[in-house]
Short mmCIF file of C-alpha atoms in Angstrom, two decimals:
data_model
loop_
_atom_site.label_atom_id
_atom_site.label_comp_id
_atom_site.label_asym_id
_atom_site.label_seq_id
_atom_site.Cartn_x
_atom_site.Cartn_y
_atom_site.Cartn_z
CA MET A 1 -3.57 -21.99 8.43
CA ASP A 2 -0.86 -23.76 10.43
CA LYS A 3 -0.46 -22.53 13.99
CA SER A 4 2.81 -20.83 14.79
CA ILE A 5 4.15 -18.11 17.02
CA HIS A 6 3.33 -15.72 14.18
CA HIS A 7 -0.33 -16.74 14.09
CA SER A 8 -3.36 -15.69 16.11
CA GLU A 9 -6.36 -18.00 16.08
CA THR A 10 -8.53 -15.17 17.43
CA ILE A 11 -7.62 -12.75 14.67
CA PHE A 12 -7.93 -15.50 12.05
CA LYS A 13 -11.48 -16.28 13.22
CA MET A 14 -12.42 -12.61 13.16
CA LEU A 15 -11.18 -12.28 9.58
CA GLN A 16 -13.00 -15.49 8.76
CA LYS A 17 -16.20 -14.09 10.26
CA ILE A 18 -16.21 -11.19 7.78
CA ASN A 19 -15.37 -13.57 4.89
CA LEU A 20 -11.88 -12.15 4.41
CA THR A 21 -9.92 -15.39 4.72
CA GLN A 22 -11.33 -16.70 1.44
CA LYS A 23 -10.27 -13.61 -0.53
CA PHE A 24 -6.47 -13.93 -0.28
CA SER A 25 -3.83 -16.59 -0.74
CA GLU A 26 -2.29 -18.11 2.38
CA VAL A 27 0.90 -16.07 1.89
CA TYR A 28 -0.93 -12.73 1.69
CA LEU A 29 -3.26 -13.71 4.52
CA SER A 30 -0.27 -14.52 6.73
CA HIS A 31 1.06 -11.00 6.08
CA ILE A 32 -2.28 -9.45 7.03
CA ILE A 33 -2.51 -11.52 10.22
CA SER A 34 1.06 -10.73 11.26
CA ILE A 35 0.37 -7.00 10.76
CA MET A 36 -2.80 -7.28 12.86
CA ILE A 37 -0.83 -9.09 15.59
CA ALA A 38 1.78 -6.33 15.54
CA ILE A 39 -0.89 -3.62 15.84
CA PHE A 40 -2.33 -5.25 18.97
CA SER A 41 1.06 -5.93 20.57
CA ILE A 42 3.06 -3.90 23.09
CA GLY A 43 5.50 -1.41 21.56
CA TYR A 44 3.76 -1.00 18.21
CA HIS A 45 4.92 2.11 16.29
CA GLY A 46 3.58 1.47 12.77
CA LYS A 47 6.97 0.56 11.30
CA THR A 48 7.88 -2.45 9.17
CA VAL A 49 10.30 -3.57 11.89
CA ASP A 50 7.22 -4.00 14.14
CA PHE A 51 5.61 -6.20 11.50
CA GLU A 52 8.83 -8.19 11.13
CA THR A 53 8.86 -8.97 14.87
CA HIS A 54 5.54 -10.76 14.51
CA SER A 55 6.14 -12.33 11.11
CA GLU A 56 8.18 -15.20 9.72
CA HIS A 57 9.24 -12.88 6.88
CA HIS A 58 12.00 -10.28 6.68
CA ARG A 59 10.91 -6.65 6.78
CA THR A 60 11.91 -6.16 3.13
CA THR A 61 9.40 -8.86 2.19
CA ILE A 62 6.72 -7.14 4.25
CA ALA A 63 7.60 -3.78 2.66
CA HIS A 64 7.23 -5.42 -0.76
CA PHE A 65 3.83 -6.78 0.31
CA LEU A 66 2.66 -3.27 1.20
CA ASN A 67 4.25 -1.34 -1.65
CA LYS A 68 4.26 -3.72 -4.61
CA GLY A 69 2.41 -6.91 -3.65
CA LYS A 70 -0.15 -8.10 -6.23
CA TRP A 71 -3.16 -8.12 -3.94
CA ASP A 72 -6.30 -6.03 -4.15
CA GLU A 73 -6.64 -3.85 -1.06
CA THR A 74 -10.07 -2.64 -2.22
CA VAL A 75 -11.39 -6.11 -1.33
CA ILE A 76 -10.76 -5.31 2.35
CA GLU A 77 -12.09 -1.78 1.93
CA ASN A 78 -15.34 -2.93 0.31
CA ILE A 79 -15.93 -5.69 2.88
CA LEU A 80 -15.49 -3.19 5.72
CA LYS A 81 -17.84 -0.67 4.10
CA LYS A 82 -20.58 -3.29 3.65
CA LYS A 83 -20.21 -4.52 7.25
CA VAL A 84 -20.30 -1.00 8.68
CA ILE A 85 -23.41 -0.09 6.67
CA SER A 86 -25.09 -3.34 7.70
CA ILE A 87 -24.42 -2.82 11.43
CA ILE A 88 -25.31 0.89 11.57
CA TYR A 89 -28.39 0.75 9.34
CA GLU A 90 -29.72 -2.31 11.17
CA GLU A 91 -29.31 -0.48 14.49
CA SER A 92 -31.24 2.46 13.04
CA ARG A 93 -34.05 0.19 11.84
CA ARG A 94 -34.18 -1.56 15.23
CA THR A 95 -34.24 1.59 17.36
CA GLY A 96 -35.73 4.18 15.01
CA LYS A 97 -32.82 6.49 15.83
CA PRO A 98 -31.03 8.53 13.14
CA VAL A 99 -27.84 7.55 11.38
CA TYR A 100 -25.10 10.15 11.70
CA ILE A 101 -22.49 10.47 8.98
CA ILE A 102 -19.47 12.41 10.25
CA ILE A 103 -16.87 13.76 7.85
CA ASP A 104 -13.66 15.49 8.89
CA ASP A 105 -9.95 15.45 8.12
CA THR A 106 -6.66 15.27 9.96
CA VAL A 107 -2.98 15.54 9.05
CA SER A 108 -0.46 12.76 9.58
CA SER A 109 2.62 14.92 10.04
CA LYS A 110 5.90 14.06 8.34
CA THR A 111 9.31 15.74 8.22
CA LYS A 112 9.70 17.85 5.10
CA PRO A 113 12.41 16.16 2.99
CA SER A 114 15.55 17.86 1.79
CA SER A 115 15.51 19.12 -1.79
CA LYS A 116 18.27 16.57 -2.42
CA ALA A 117 16.28 13.60 -1.13
CA LYS A 118 16.27 10.83 -3.74
CA HIS A 119 13.21 8.97 -2.44
CA PRO A 120 10.87 11.39 -0.63
CA ILE A 121 7.54 10.21 0.74
CA GLU A 122 4.96 10.33 -2.04
CA ASP A 123 1.82 12.50 -1.99
CA ALA A 124 2.92 14.54 1.03
CA TYR A 125 2.04 18.24 0.90
CA PHE A 126 1.45 21.20 3.18
CA HIS A 127 -2.06 21.11 4.64
CA PHE A 128 -3.77 23.32 7.17
CA SER A 129 -3.85 21.58 10.55
CA HIS A 130 -6.87 22.48 12.72
CA LEU A 131 -5.01 21.13 15.76
CA LYS A 132 -1.82 23.14 15.21
CA ARG A 133 -3.65 26.06 13.56
CA LYS A 134 -1.00 26.37 10.88
CA GLN A 135 0.27 24.68 7.72
CA ASP A 136 1.62 21.21 8.42
CA TYR A 137 3.57 18.94 6.07
CA GLY A 138 2.35 15.38 5.64
CA HIS A 139 -0.63 13.37 4.43
CA GLN A 140 -4.14 14.62 4.92
CA ALA A 141 -6.70 11.92 5.65
CA ILE A 142 -10.41 12.46 5.16
CA ALA A 143 -12.31 10.12 7.47
CA VAL A 144 -15.97 9.13 7.27
CA MET A 145 -17.69 7.68 10.35
CA LEU A 146 -21.15 6.12 10.61
CA CYS A 147 -22.90 6.27 13.99
CA CYS A 148 -26.22 5.25 15.49
CA ASN A 149 -27.39 4.86 19.08
CA GLY A 150 -23.84 5.02 20.49
CA ILE A 151 -22.28 2.65 17.92
CA VAL A 152 -19.45 4.45 16.10
CA LEU A 153 -17.65 2.77 13.19
CA ASN A 154 -15.16 3.96 10.61
CA TYR A 155 -16.55 3.77 7.07
CA ALA A 156 -13.55 5.05 5.10
CA ILE A 157 -10.19 6.81 5.28
CA ILE A 158 -9.35 8.65 2.05
CA MET A 159 -6.05 10.28 1.17
CA TYR A 160 -6.49 13.86 0.00
CA ASP A 161 -3.84 14.47 -2.65
CA LYS A 162 -5.25 17.71 -4.14
CA SER A 163 -6.05 16.00 -7.46
CA VAL A 164 -9.73 15.88 -6.40
CA SER A 165 -11.38 18.44 -4.13
CA LYS A 166 -12.70 17.56 -0.69
CA ILE A 167 -16.16 18.50 -1.92
CA GLU A 168 -15.93 15.95 -4.74
CA LEU A 169 -14.66 13.26 -2.35
CA ALA A 170 -17.50 13.89 0.11
CA SER A 171 -20.05 13.90 -2.71
CA LYS A 172 -18.72 10.56 -3.95
CA ILE A 173 -19.24 9.07 -0.48
CA SER A 174 -22.91 10.06 -0.61
CA CYS A 175 -23.32 8.11 -3.86
CA GLU A 176 -22.04 4.92 -2.17
CA LEU A 177 -24.51 4.98 0.71
CA PRO A 178 -27.98 3.43 0.74
CA VAL A 179 -30.95 5.63 1.59
CA ALA A 180 -31.15 6.14 5.35
CA PRO A 181 -33.80 4.02 7.16
CA VAL A 182 -35.09 7.10 9.02
CA ILE A 183 -34.45 10.85 8.87
CA SER A 184 -30.71 11.13 9.43
CA TYR A 185 -27.93 13.71 9.50
CA LEU A 186 -24.56 14.59 8.02
CA LEU A 187 -22.37 16.22 10.69
CA CYS A 188 -19.40 18.27 9.51
CA ASP A 189 -17.32 21.36 10.13
CA SER A 190 -17.43 24.51 8.01
CA TRP A 191 -15.12 23.12 5.29
CA TYR A 192 -17.84 20.71 4.12
CA VAL A 193 -20.90 22.97 4.37
CA CYS A 194 -21.75 23.79 0.75
CA ASP A 195 -24.75 23.39 -1.50
CA LYS A 196 -23.26 20.53 -3.55
CA ILE A 197 -22.61 18.30 -0.52
CA ILE A 198 -25.92 19.27 1.10
CA ASN A 199 -27.83 18.37 -2.08
CA CYS A 200 -25.99 15.05 -2.56
CA PHE A 201 -26.74 13.85 0.96
CA ILE A 202 -30.37 14.96 1.12
CA VAL A 203 -31.09 12.61 -1.79
CA LYS A 204 -30.03 9.75 0.53
CA GLY A 205 -32.16 11.02 3.41
CA PHE A 206 -29.47 12.96 5.28
CA TYR A 207 -30.00 16.57 6.36
CA THR A 208 -26.86 18.57 7.11
CA ILE A 209 -25.90 19.95 10.52
CA GLY A 210 -22.56 21.72 10.50
CA ALA A 211 -20.43 24.59 11.65
CA LEU A 212 -20.38 27.80 9.62
CA LYS A 213 -17.65 30.30 8.96
CA THR A 214 -18.58 33.63 10.45
CA ASN A 215 -18.11 35.45 7.13
CA ARG A 216 -21.08 33.57 5.61
CA ILE A 217 -23.87 35.85 4.42
CA VAL A 218 -27.37 35.71 5.89
CA TYR A 219 -30.41 37.87 5.23
CA PRO A 220 -32.17 38.78 8.51
CA LYS A 221 -35.34 40.72 7.63
CA GLY A 222 -34.14 40.75 4.02
CA VAL A 223 -30.95 42.68 4.80
CA LYS A 224 -27.66 41.21 3.51
CA CYS A 225 -25.26 40.78 6.40
CA SER A 226 -22.34 38.57 7.44
CA ILE A 227 -22.78 36.39 10.52
CA SER A 228 -19.96 38.18 12.34
CA ARG A 229 -21.47 41.59 11.66
CA LEU A 230 -24.91 40.45 12.78
CA ALA A 231 -23.41 38.88 15.92
CA ALA A 232 -21.71 42.14 16.84
CA THR A 233 -25.10 43.88 17.03
CA LEU A 234 -26.94 41.24 19.09
CA LYS A 235 -26.05 42.68 22.51
CA GLU A 236 -27.61 46.06 21.77
CA SER A 237 -30.35 44.96 19.35
CA ALA A 238 -33.89 43.88 20.14
CA LEU A 239 -33.44 40.58 18.29
CA PRO A 240 -34.75 37.63 20.34
CA LEU A 241 -32.20 35.46 22.12
CA CYS A 242 -32.58 32.21 24.03
CA THR A 243 -30.37 30.39 26.52
CA VAL A 244 -29.56 26.76 25.80
CA THR A 245 -27.66 24.21 27.92
CA VAL A 246 -25.47 21.73 26.03
CA LYS A 247 -23.29 19.21 27.89
CA GLY A 248 -23.55 21.27 31.07
CA HIS A 249 -22.54 24.57 29.42
CA GLN A 250 -24.90 27.47 28.78
CA TYR A 251 -25.02 29.49 25.56
CA ASN A 252 -26.90 32.56 24.37
CA ILE A 253 -28.35 31.74 20.94
CA PHE A 254 -29.84 33.82 18.16
CA ARG A 255 -31.83 31.69 15.70
CA TYR A 256 -32.13 32.77 12.07
CA GLU A 257 -34.23 30.89 9.54
CA GLY A 258 -34.01 31.80 5.88
CA ASN A 259 -31.77 31.61 2.87
CA LEU A 260 -28.00 31.74 2.57
CA ASN A 261 -26.05 32.14 -0.63
CA GLY A 262 -26.48 28.82 -2.43
CA ILE A 263 -28.90 27.41 0.19
CA ASP A 264 -32.62 28.17 -0.17
CA ASN A 265 -33.71 27.65 3.43
CA ALA A 266 -31.94 26.64 6.62
CA VAL A 267 -31.63 27.42 10.31
CA VAL A 268 -28.52 29.31 11.41
CA LEU A 269 -27.63 29.48 15.09
CA ILE A 270 -25.34 32.29 16.29
CA SER A 271 -23.87 31.27 19.63
CA PHE A 272 -21.95 32.86 22.50
CA PRO A 273 -21.17 31.25 25.86
CA VAL A 274 -23.16 32.94 28.62
CA GLY A 275 -21.21 35.97 29.82
CA GLN A 276 -19.25 36.40 26.57
CA MET A 277 -21.89 38.00 24.36
CA GLY A 278 -20.18 40.23 21.79
CA ASN A 279 -16.74 38.63 22.17
CA PRO A 280 -15.70 37.82 18.57
CA LYS A 281 -13.31 35.07 19.74
CA ALA A 282 -16.18 33.27 21.47
CA LEU A 283 -18.53 33.48 18.47
CA ARG A 284 -19.65 30.18 16.90
CA ALA A 285 -22.20 29.60 14.16
CA PHE A 286 -24.05 26.44 13.14
CA ILE A 287 -26.41 25.45 10.35
CA SER A 288 -29.17 22.88 10.04
CA THR A 289 -30.99 22.18 6.78
CA ASP A 290 -33.70 20.45 8.83
CA VAL A 291 -35.65 23.51 9.92
CA SER A 292 -38.09 21.41 11.98
CA LEU A 293 -35.44 20.78 14.66
CA SER A 294 -35.41 22.83 17.84
CA THR A 295 -32.33 24.83 18.80
CA GLU A 296 -31.49 22.30 21.52
CA GLU A 297 -31.82 19.38 19.10
CA ILE A 298 -29.51 20.99 16.54
CA LEU A 299 -26.76 21.64 19.07
CA ASN A 300 -27.08 18.24 20.74
CA PHE A 301 -26.94 16.48 17.36
CA TYR A 302 -23.87 18.51 16.38
CA VAL A 303 -22.09 17.44 19.58
CA GLU A 304 -22.10 13.89 18.15
CA ARG A 305 -19.49 15.11 15.64
CA TRP A 306 -16.91 14.90 18.44
CA GLU A 307 -16.77 11.12 17.88
CA ILE A 308 -14.55 11.61 14.85
CA GLU A 309 -12.04 13.56 16.94
CA VAL A 310 -11.94 10.61 19.34
CA PHE A 311 -11.38 8.34 16.32
CA PHE A 312 -8.41 10.43 15.15
CA ARG A 313 -6.94 10.38 18.67
CA ASP A 314 -7.32 6.60 18.97
CA CYS A 315 -5.80 6.02 15.53
CA LYS A 316 -2.77 8.16 16.35
CA THR A 317 -2.18 7.01 19.94
CA LYS A 318 -3.05 3.30 19.60
CA LEU A 319 -2.80 2.45 15.88
CA ALA A 320 0.28 4.58 15.05
CA PHE A 321 -1.57 6.41 12.29
CA ASP A 322 0.92 9.30 12.31
CA LYS A 323 4.11 7.28 12.86
CA TYR A 324 4.37 5.09 9.74
CA GLN A 325 7.51 5.33 7.60
CA ILE A 326 6.18 4.10 4.27
CA ARG A 327 7.31 6.02 1.20
CA SER A 328 5.06 4.90 -1.64
CA SER A 329 1.57 6.29 -2.05
CA LYS A 330 0.18 2.80 -2.69
CA GLY A 331 1.84 1.41 0.43
CA ILE A 332 0.46 4.24 2.57
CA ARG A 333 -3.08 3.73 1.26
CA ARG A 334 -2.80 0.01 1.99
CA PHE A 335 -1.51 0.74 5.48
CA TRP A 336 -4.52 3.02 6.07
CA ILE A 337 -6.93 0.28 4.95
CA LEU A 338 -5.26 -2.23 7.28
CA THR A 339 -5.53 0.36 10.06
CA SER A 340 -9.27 0.58 9.33
CA LEU A 341 -9.45 -3.21 9.47
CA ALA A 342 -7.73 -3.20 12.88
CA TYR A 343 -10.12 -0.53 14.14
CA PHE A 344 -13.14 -2.55 12.99
CA ILE A 345 -12.06 -5.86 14.51
CA ALA A 346 -11.24 -4.08 17.79
CA CYS A 347 -14.77 -2.62 17.85
CA SER A 348 -16.16 -6.07 17.01
CA CYS A 349 -14.53 -7.50 20.14
CA SER A 350 -16.82 -5.39 22.33
CA GLU A 351 -20.54 -6.03 22.77
CA SER A 352 -21.08 -2.27 22.72
CA PHE A 353 -18.68 -1.77 19.78
CA SER A 354 -16.37 0.26 22.02
CA PHE A 355 -12.98 0.61 20.33
CA SER A 356 -11.00 1.12 23.55
CA GLU A 357 -12.68 -1.81 25.28
CA GLY A 358 -12.15 -4.07 22.26
CA PHE A 359 -8.59 -2.90 21.69
CA TYR A 360 -7.42 -3.79 25.20
CA SER A 361 -9.35 -7.04 25.17
CA LEU A 362 -7.85 -8.12 21.85
CA SER A 363 -4.36 -7.00 22.89
CA ASP A 364 -4.65 -9.15 26.02
CA THR A 365 -5.90 -12.12 23.98
CA VAL A 366 -3.05 -11.86 21.46
CA TYR A 367 -0.53 -11.68 24.31
CA ARG A 368 -2.06 -14.74 26.01
CA GLU A 369 -1.95 -16.68 22.74
CA TYR A 370 1.73 -15.83 22.41
CA ILE A 371 2.51 -17.01 25.96
CA ARG A 372 0.39 -20.15 25.53
CA TYR A 373 2.26 -21.04 22.35
CA ILE A 374 5.63 -20.71 24.13
CA TYR A 375 4.32 -22.77 27.05
CA GLU A 376 3.15 -25.62 24.80
CA TYR A 377 6.45 -25.67 22.95
CA GLY A 378 8.38 -25.46 26.20
CA LYS A 379 6.81 -28.68 27.49
CA SER A 380 8.41 -30.65 24.64
CA ALA A 381 11.76 -28.82 24.63
CA LYS A 382 14.79 -30.61 26.09
CA ASN A 383 16.41 -27.39 27.28
CA ILE A 384 16.22 -23.64 26.84
CA ASP A 385 18.44 -23.69 23.74
CA SER A 386 16.22 -26.20 21.96
CA LEU A 387 13.20 -24.04 22.87
CA PHE A 388 14.85 -21.02 21.25
CA ASP A 389 15.64 -23.12 18.18
CA MET A 390 11.99 -24.21 17.85
CA LEU A 391 10.67 -20.68 18.27
CA SER A 392 13.04 -19.22 15.68
CA ALA A 393 12.41 -22.01 13.16
#
């Protein structure tokens, strides 16, 4: 591609490295590059006006590219999935450490439109927000992360539009994945702990470690009982407890191994922070379908799930994941895929695959390329006005 102020040689080479530059025409590729430049530039807010600033095209042309352009966004999605699997699985083979699949969801909040709005944002609904602890209007994104030995990469971002259940979406992800190189784990919250998901992932070599709702039924000594009811009796009962330290915090744990409704055999951990035994607000419950793990191992593995919360924070604070103003469902899905692409190339800029480290490094590189381009043009300009003319051409 021809060099211009709207081009980044660094980003072009990174797209070339993952064989993306051969998949699109020069026009579409220029749009993708200009969007990547905008994402890694100061003042990015996820709006088409940001893309216009770093493109030779008008924002209406860029909006058409996102909403109606005749390009196949699944090409980018499939390339990213293959690269993420390759990196994570190879790390697992090299180190012998488990692969973690982390599934969770977040809401990209939007303003509820007036009933008279002629062109409301498509596929926006009310969803329960774990962060706000209430119903929130917007788009719910289901994210899937793959991790191994400290490397954390985003595998997919899927829009939940209520036409397909979260359970079906998670099960579909399991069908896409190769069998894990070593014994590995699915990490999830209570929304995704069900027999269908557990059974789908175990076929691919992934046990499930997740949170449990406290109304789940267990059968200690053959007696049917909810977790919350059992937890309320622990302080006075003779049931064995142990104290476990996780990330510097101590917890009193009761370990149950047996069946749950729909699950033949699993370990359930009932947890209270030390000093809060019996406090229903402090009660937490966890499950592991790998019964060979110790209590400490289960809790330390589950802590790895926090990486997806960091991913959501980075996407919203640095990649403007909750600030876009795109109305069409197709355009939003394409924007999400391009956001995933930006996240991946930022991680690729760091030897340790650190997103933050790569993001700031790439942002600095893009800025330096911009200044260098102006400098080179300035050397041949007769005066400041001719320089402006060249830059705006």
